[in-house]
Amino acid sequence: EVQLQASGGGLVQAGGSLRLSCAASGFTFDDFAIGWFRQAPGKEREGISCINKRDGSTYYVDSVKGRSTISRDIAKNTVYLQIDSLKPEDTAVYYCAAQRRPPVGVYYGNSYCLHGMDYWGKGTQVTVSS
């Protein structure tokens, strides 16, 4: 059974850092890309970063690019998302999700690993105080 569990959220002051973890079970990173998503109150869920299966290439949306790092520990079957220079607008519930294959028929460019997710984990709350 495929399972994902996000953790590492919390309350942090603006300018601080957090490292979120996504522990996976029931599959390996050779078979799935992993994406991080977030949903702020009253807003739609947005994909913010992903790491591709096999080659481990990464993608970031502009809002977190330059201050975030996604990485994976294959031995621990865990994907991490480090976010630095946190801002109040980063406040959201953060989720990780797994993608077996990118969707076909639609071109997403480098963000393809953020679409057509097959499995979702429960989220972890990140609150950034100003």
Short mmCIF file of N, CA and C in Angstrom, two decimals:
data_model
loop_
_atom_site.label_atom_id
_atom_site.label_comp_id
_atom_site.label_asym_id
_atom_site.label_seq_id
_atom_site.Cartn_x
_atom_site.Cartn_y
_atom_site.Cartn_z
N GLU A 1 0.83 -1.19 0.00
CA GLU A 1 0.00 0.00 0.00
C GLU A 1 0.88 1.25 0.00
N VAL A 2 0.59 2.15 -0.91
CA VAL A 2 1.35 3.40 -0.99
C VAL A 2 0.86 4.35 0.10
N GLN A 3 1.81 4.87 0.87
CA GLN A 3 1.48 5.85 1.91
C GLN A 3 2.50 6.97 1.91
N LEU A 4 2.00 8.15 2.20
CA LEU A 4 2.85 9.33 2.31
C LEU A 4 2.48 10.06 3.59
N GLN A 5 3.48 10.56 4.28
CA GLN A 5 3.22 11.29 5.51
C GLN A 5 4.12 12.51 5.56
N ALA A 6 3.50 13.67 5.52
CA ALA A 6 4.24 14.92 5.62
C ALA A 6 4.37 15.32 7.09
N SER A 7 5.51 15.88 7.43
CA SER A 7 5.75 16.35 8.79
C SER A 7 6.75 17.49 8.75
N GLY A 8 6.95 18.11 9.90
CA GLY A 8 7.95 19.16 10.00
C GLY A 8 7.39 20.56 10.04
N GLY A 9 6.09 20.69 9.93
CA GLY A 9 5.50 22.01 9.99
C GLY A 9 5.55 22.57 11.39
N GLY A 10 5.15 23.82 11.51
CA GLY A 10 5.14 24.45 12.81
C GLY A 10 4.97 25.95 12.69
N LEU A 11 5.16 26.61 13.80
CA LEU A 11 5.07 28.07 13.85
C LEU A 11 6.49 28.64 13.81
N VAL A 12 6.72 29.54 12.90
CA VAL A 12 8.05 30.12 12.74
C VAL A 12 7.92 31.59 12.43
N GLN A 13 8.89 32.36 12.85
CA GLN A 13 8.87 33.79 12.56
C GLN A 13 9.31 34.05 11.12
N ALA A 14 8.83 35.13 10.57
CA ALA A 14 9.25 35.53 9.24
C ALA A 14 10.76 35.63 9.19
N GLY A 15 11.32 35.14 8.11
CA GLY A 15 12.76 35.11 7.95
C GLY A 15 13.39 33.81 8.39
N GLY A 16 12.63 33.00 9.08
CA GLY A 16 13.13 31.71 9.55
C GLY A 16 13.08 30.64 8.49
N SER A 17 13.40 29.42 8.91
CA SER A 17 13.46 28.29 7.99
C SER A 17 12.73 27.09 8.56
N LEU A 18 12.30 26.23 7.67
CA LEU A 18 11.71 24.96 8.06
C LEU A 18 12.16 23.90 7.08
N ARG A 19 12.27 22.68 7.57
CA ARG A 19 12.49 21.56 6.67
C ARG A 19 11.33 20.60 6.83
N LEU A 20 10.58 20.45 5.78
CA LEU A 20 9.46 19.53 5.76
C LEU A 20 9.94 18.17 5.27
N SER A 21 9.36 17.14 5.81
CA SER A 21 9.70 15.78 5.41
C SER A 21 8.47 15.08 4.86
N CYS A 22 8.69 14.24 3.88
CA CYS A 22 7.62 13.41 3.31
C CYS A 22 8.14 11.98 3.33
N ALA A 23 7.65 11.21 4.28
CA ALA A 23 8.06 9.82 4.40
C ALA A 23 7.15 8.96 3.54
N ALA A 24 7.75 8.16 2.71
CA ALA A 24 6.98 7.33 1.78
C ALA A 24 7.15 5.85 2.11
N SER A 25 6.11 5.10 1.88
CA SER A 25 6.18 3.65 2.04
C SER A 25 5.34 2.99 0.96
N GLY A 26 5.69 1.78 0.62
CA GLY A 26 4.94 1.04 -0.38
C GLY A 26 5.40 1.27 -1.81
N PHE A 27 6.45 2.07 -1.99
CA PHE A 27 6.97 2.29 -3.34
C PHE A 27 8.38 2.84 -3.22
N THR A 28 9.07 2.93 -4.34
CA THR A 28 10.42 3.51 -4.36
C THR A 28 10.43 4.73 -5.27
N PHE A 29 11.45 5.53 -5.11
CA PHE A 29 11.54 6.75 -5.90
C PHE A 29 11.88 6.48 -7.37
N ASP A 30 12.26 5.26 -7.68
CA ASP A 30 12.44 4.92 -9.09
C ASP A 30 11.11 4.91 -9.83
N ASP A 31 10.03 4.73 -9.09
CA ASP A 31 8.72 4.57 -9.71
C ASP A 31 7.83 5.81 -9.62
N PHE A 32 8.17 6.72 -8.71
CA PHE A 32 7.28 7.86 -8.49
C PHE A 32 8.07 9.16 -8.37
N ALA A 33 7.53 10.19 -8.98
CA ALA A 33 7.98 11.55 -8.69
C ALA A 33 7.23 12.03 -7.45
N ILE A 34 7.83 12.94 -6.71
CA ILE A 34 7.21 13.47 -5.50
C ILE A 34 7.06 14.98 -5.64
N GLY A 35 5.90 15.46 -5.32
CA GLY A 35 5.64 16.89 -5.37
C GLY A 35 5.22 17.42 -4.02
N TRP A 36 5.52 18.68 -3.79
CA TRP A 36 5.04 19.39 -2.60
C TRP A 36 4.01 20.42 -3.04
N PHE A 37 2.93 20.46 -2.28
CA PHE A 37 1.84 21.37 -2.56
C PHE A 37 1.49 22.12 -1.27
N ARG A 38 0.79 23.20 -1.43
CA ARG A 38 0.32 23.89 -0.24
C ARG A 38 -1.03 24.53 -0.52
N GLN A 39 -1.78 24.69 0.54
CA GLN A 39 -3.08 25.33 0.43
C GLN A 39 -3.25 26.30 1.59
N ALA A 40 -3.34 27.56 1.24
CA ALA A 40 -3.55 28.61 2.23
C ALA A 40 -5.04 28.79 2.46
N PRO A 41 -5.43 29.32 3.60
CA PRO A 41 -6.85 29.54 3.86
C PRO A 41 -7.52 30.37 2.78
N GLY A 42 -8.62 29.87 2.25
CA GLY A 42 -9.36 30.60 1.24
C GLY A 42 -8.76 30.57 -0.15
N LYS A 43 -7.69 29.81 -0.32
CA LYS A 43 -7.04 29.75 -1.63
C LYS A 43 -7.02 28.33 -2.17
N GLU A 44 -6.79 28.23 -3.45
CA GLU A 44 -6.68 26.92 -4.06
C GLU A 44 -5.31 26.30 -3.74
N ARG A 45 -5.30 25.00 -3.79
CA ARG A 45 -4.04 24.30 -3.59
C ARG A 45 -3.10 24.60 -4.76
N GLU A 46 -1.84 24.81 -4.46
CA GLU A 46 -0.85 25.07 -5.51
C GLU A 46 0.35 24.14 -5.35
N GLY A 47 0.86 23.70 -6.46
CA GLY A 47 2.08 22.92 -6.45
C GLY A 47 3.26 23.86 -6.38
N ILE A 48 4.23 23.56 -5.53
CA ILE A 48 5.35 24.48 -5.36
C ILE A 48 6.70 23.89 -5.73
N SER A 49 6.84 22.58 -5.64
CA SER A 49 8.12 21.99 -5.98
C SER A 49 7.95 20.50 -6.20
N CYS A 50 8.82 19.93 -7.02
CA CYS A 50 8.77 18.49 -7.22
C CYS A 50 10.15 17.98 -7.61
N ILE A 51 10.30 16.68 -7.40
CA ILE A 51 11.54 16.01 -7.75
C ILE A 51 11.18 14.76 -8.55
N ASN A 52 11.82 14.61 -9.68
CA ASN A 52 11.45 13.55 -10.61
C ASN A 52 12.07 12.21 -10.24
N LYS A 53 11.38 11.16 -10.62
CA LYS A 53 11.92 9.82 -10.40
C LYS A 53 13.11 9.62 -11.33
N ARG A 54 13.88 8.68 -11.03
CA ARG A 54 15.06 8.27 -11.77
C ARG A 54 16.19 9.31 -11.71
N ASP A 55 16.03 10.46 -12.38
CA ASP A 55 17.19 11.37 -12.44
C ASP A 55 17.21 12.39 -11.32
N GLY A 56 16.11 12.51 -10.55
CA GLY A 56 16.09 13.44 -9.42
C GLY A 56 16.11 14.90 -9.80
N SER A 57 15.76 15.21 -11.03
CA SER A 57 15.71 16.62 -11.42
C SER A 57 14.59 17.31 -10.67
N THR A 58 14.73 18.60 -10.49
CA THR A 58 13.81 19.34 -9.62
C THR A 58 13.15 20.50 -10.34
N TYR A 59 12.07 20.94 -9.74
CA TYR A 59 11.33 22.08 -10.26
C TYR A 59 10.80 22.90 -9.09
N TYR A 60 10.80 24.22 -9.25
CA TYR A 60 10.25 25.12 -8.23
C TYR A 60 9.39 26.18 -8.91
N VAL A 61 8.30 26.53 -8.25
CA VAL A 61 7.54 27.66 -8.76
C VAL A 61 8.24 28.94 -8.33
N ASP A 62 7.90 30.01 -9.00
CA ASP A 62 8.60 31.26 -8.76
C ASP A 62 8.50 31.74 -7.32
N SER A 63 7.37 31.47 -6.67
CA SER A 63 7.16 32.00 -5.32
C SER A 63 8.12 31.40 -4.29
N VAL A 64 8.72 30.26 -4.58
CA VAL A 64 9.65 29.65 -3.63
C VAL A 64 11.04 29.46 -4.22
N LYS A 65 11.18 29.72 -5.51
CA LYS A 65 12.47 29.53 -6.17
C LYS A 65 13.53 30.42 -5.54
N GLY A 66 14.70 29.88 -5.34
CA GLY A 66 15.79 30.64 -4.76
C GLY A 66 15.86 30.58 -3.25
N ARG A 67 14.81 30.14 -2.60
CA ARG A 67 14.82 30.03 -1.15
C ARG A 67 14.31 28.66 -0.68
N SER A 68 14.17 27.75 -1.63
CA SER A 68 13.72 26.40 -1.29
C SER A 68 14.62 25.37 -1.94
N THR A 69 14.72 24.24 -1.27
CA THR A 69 15.49 23.13 -1.82
C THR A 69 14.72 21.85 -1.56
N ILE A 70 14.44 21.12 -2.63
CA ILE A 70 13.82 19.81 -2.50
C ILE A 70 14.90 18.76 -2.69
N SER A 71 14.86 17.74 -1.88
CA SER A 71 15.88 16.69 -1.96
C SER A 71 15.26 15.38 -1.52
N ARG A 72 15.97 14.30 -1.77
CA ARG A 72 15.46 13.01 -1.36
C ARG A 72 16.58 12.16 -0.79
N ASP A 73 16.21 11.35 0.18
CA ASP A 73 17.11 10.37 0.77
C ASP A 73 16.54 9.01 0.39
N ILE A 74 17.17 8.39 -0.59
CA ILE A 74 16.64 7.14 -1.10
C ILE A 74 16.66 6.05 -0.04
N ALA A 75 17.68 6.02 0.76
CA ALA A 75 17.80 4.99 1.80
C ALA A 75 16.68 5.11 2.82
N LYS A 76 16.26 6.32 3.09
CA LYS A 76 15.18 6.55 4.07
C LYS A 76 13.82 6.67 3.40
N ASN A 77 13.79 6.63 2.08
CA ASN A 77 12.55 6.80 1.33
C ASN A 77 11.80 8.05 1.77
N THR A 78 12.54 9.12 1.86
CA THR A 78 11.99 10.38 2.35
C THR A 78 12.41 11.52 1.43
N VAL A 79 11.47 12.40 1.18
CA VAL A 79 11.74 13.61 0.41
C VAL A 79 11.63 14.80 1.36
N TYR A 80 12.53 15.74 1.20
CA TYR A 80 12.55 16.92 2.06
C TYR A 80 12.30 18.18 1.24
N LEU A 81 11.71 19.14 1.90
CA LEU A 81 11.59 20.47 1.31
C LEU A 81 12.06 21.48 2.36
N GLN A 82 13.19 22.07 2.08
CA GLN A 82 13.73 23.12 2.94
C GLN A 82 13.25 24.46 2.40
N ILE A 83 12.64 25.26 3.25
CA ILE A 83 12.23 26.59 2.84
C ILE A 83 12.89 27.60 3.77
N ASP A 84 13.63 28.50 3.19
CA ASP A 84 14.31 29.56 3.94
C ASP A 84 13.60 30.89 3.71
N SER A 85 14.01 31.87 4.49
CA SER A 85 13.45 33.22 4.35
C SER A 85 11.93 33.18 4.28
N LEU A 86 11.35 32.47 5.23
CA LEU A 86 9.90 32.30 5.23
C LEU A 86 9.18 33.63 5.36
N LYS A 87 8.03 33.70 4.69
CA LYS A 87 7.22 34.91 4.69
C LYS A 87 5.83 34.56 5.22
N PRO A 88 5.12 35.52 5.74
CA PRO A 88 3.75 35.24 6.20
C PRO A 88 2.88 34.61 5.11
N GLU A 89 3.13 34.97 3.87
CA GLU A 89 2.33 34.38 2.78
C GLU A 89 2.68 32.92 2.50
N ASP A 90 3.67 32.39 3.16
CA ASP A 90 3.97 30.96 3.08
C ASP A 90 3.08 30.15 4.01
N THR A 91 2.31 30.82 4.84
CA THR A 91 1.41 30.13 5.76
C THR A 91 0.40 29.30 4.98
N ALA A 92 0.36 28.01 5.27
CA ALA A 92 -0.51 27.10 4.54
C ALA A 92 -0.37 25.71 5.13
N VAL A 93 -1.26 24.83 4.71
CA VAL A 93 -1.07 23.41 4.96
C VAL A 93 -0.27 22.85 3.79
N TYR A 94 0.80 22.16 4.11
CA TYR A 94 1.69 21.62 3.09
C TYR A 94 1.46 20.12 2.95
N TYR A 95 1.37 19.68 1.71
CA TYR A 95 1.12 18.27 1.39
C TYR A 95 2.21 17.75 0.46
N CYS A 96 2.46 16.47 0.55
CA CYS A 96 3.28 15.83 -0.46
C CYS A 96 2.42 14.82 -1.21
N ALA A 97 2.79 14.56 -2.43
CA ALA A 97 2.03 13.66 -3.28
C ALA A 97 2.98 12.93 -4.22
N ALA A 98 2.53 11.79 -4.71
CA ALA A 98 3.35 10.95 -5.58
C ALA A 98 2.71 10.80 -6.95
N GLN A 99 3.56 10.84 -7.96
CA GLN A 99 3.11 10.71 -9.35
C GLN A 99 3.80 9.53 -9.99
N ARG A 100 3.02 8.58 -10.46
CA ARG A 100 3.60 7.42 -11.12
C ARG A 100 4.07 7.77 -12.52
N ARG A 101 3.20 8.40 -13.27
CA ARG A 101 3.56 8.80 -14.63
C ARG A 101 3.01 10.20 -14.89
N PRO A 102 3.73 11.00 -15.63
CA PRO A 102 3.19 12.33 -15.94
C PRO A 102 1.96 12.20 -16.82
N PRO A 103 1.06 13.14 -16.72
CA PRO A 103 -0.14 13.09 -17.55
C PRO A 103 0.21 13.20 -19.02
N VAL A 104 -0.57 12.56 -19.85
CA VAL A 104 -0.33 12.61 -21.29
C VAL A 104 -1.34 13.53 -21.94
N GLY A 105 -0.95 14.04 -23.09
CA GLY A 105 -1.88 14.86 -23.86
C GLY A 105 -1.86 16.33 -23.51
N VAL A 106 -1.17 16.70 -22.43
CA VAL A 106 -1.10 18.11 -22.04
C VAL A 106 0.35 18.45 -21.77
N TYR A 107 0.80 19.57 -22.27
CA TYR A 107 2.19 19.98 -22.05
C TYR A 107 2.27 20.87 -20.83
N TYR A 108 3.05 20.45 -19.85
CA TYR A 108 3.23 21.23 -18.63
C TYR A 108 4.63 21.80 -18.49
N GLY A 109 5.45 21.56 -19.47
CA GLY A 109 6.82 22.05 -19.36
C GLY A 109 7.55 21.39 -18.21
N ASN A 110 8.40 22.13 -17.54
CA ASN A 110 9.21 21.56 -16.46
C ASN A 110 8.39 21.25 -15.21
N SER A 111 7.14 21.70 -15.16
CA SER A 111 6.32 21.47 -13.97
C SER A 111 5.51 20.18 -14.07
N TYR A 112 5.84 19.30 -15.02
CA TYR A 112 5.00 18.13 -15.25
C TYR A 112 4.92 17.22 -14.03
N CYS A 113 5.94 17.27 -13.17
CA CYS A 113 5.91 16.41 -11.99
C CYS A 113 4.98 16.93 -10.89
N LEU A 114 4.27 18.01 -11.18
CA LEU A 114 3.29 18.54 -10.23
C LEU A 114 1.85 18.29 -10.68
N HIS A 115 1.69 17.46 -11.69
CA HIS A 115 0.35 17.26 -12.24
C HIS A 115 0.00 15.78 -12.29
N GLY A 116 -1.28 15.50 -12.16
CA GLY A 116 -1.71 14.11 -12.26
C GLY A 116 -1.19 13.23 -11.15
N MET A 117 -1.22 13.75 -9.91
CA MET A 117 -0.70 12.99 -8.78
C MET A 117 -1.60 11.81 -8.47
N ASP A 118 -0.98 10.72 -8.09
CA ASP A 118 -1.72 9.48 -7.83
C ASP A 118 -2.03 9.27 -6.35
N TYR A 119 -1.16 9.70 -5.50
CA TYR A 119 -1.33 9.49 -4.07
C TYR A 119 -1.01 10.77 -3.32
N TRP A 120 -1.76 10.98 -2.24
CA TRP A 120 -1.58 12.16 -1.42
C TRP A 120 -1.41 11.76 0.04
N GLY A 121 -0.57 12.53 0.72
CA GLY A 121 -0.44 12.34 2.14
C GLY A 121 -1.24 13.39 2.89
N LYS A 122 -1.37 13.20 4.18
CA LYS A 122 -1.99 14.22 5.01
C LYS A 122 -1.02 15.38 5.15
N GLY A 123 -1.56 16.55 5.34
CA GLY A 123 -0.74 17.74 5.35
C GLY A 123 -0.13 18.06 6.69
N THR A 124 0.77 19.02 6.65
CA THR A 124 1.38 19.55 7.86
C THR A 124 1.26 21.07 7.81
N GLN A 125 0.85 21.65 8.92
CA GLN A 125 0.58 23.09 8.96
C GLN A 125 1.87 23.88 9.14
N VAL A 126 2.03 24.88 8.31
CA VAL A 126 3.13 25.83 8.46
C VAL A 126 2.51 27.21 8.69
N THR A 127 2.89 27.84 9.77
CA THR A 127 2.40 29.17 10.09
C THR A 127 3.59 30.10 10.28
N VAL A 128 3.62 31.16 9.52
CA VAL A 128 4.72 32.11 9.58
C VAL A 128 4.19 33.41 10.16
N SER A 129 4.73 33.80 11.28
CA SER A 129 4.29 35.04 11.93
C SER A 129 5.15 36.22 11.49
N SER A 130 4.54 37.36 11.40
CA SER A 130 5.27 38.55 10.95
C SER A 130 5.91 39.28 12.11
#
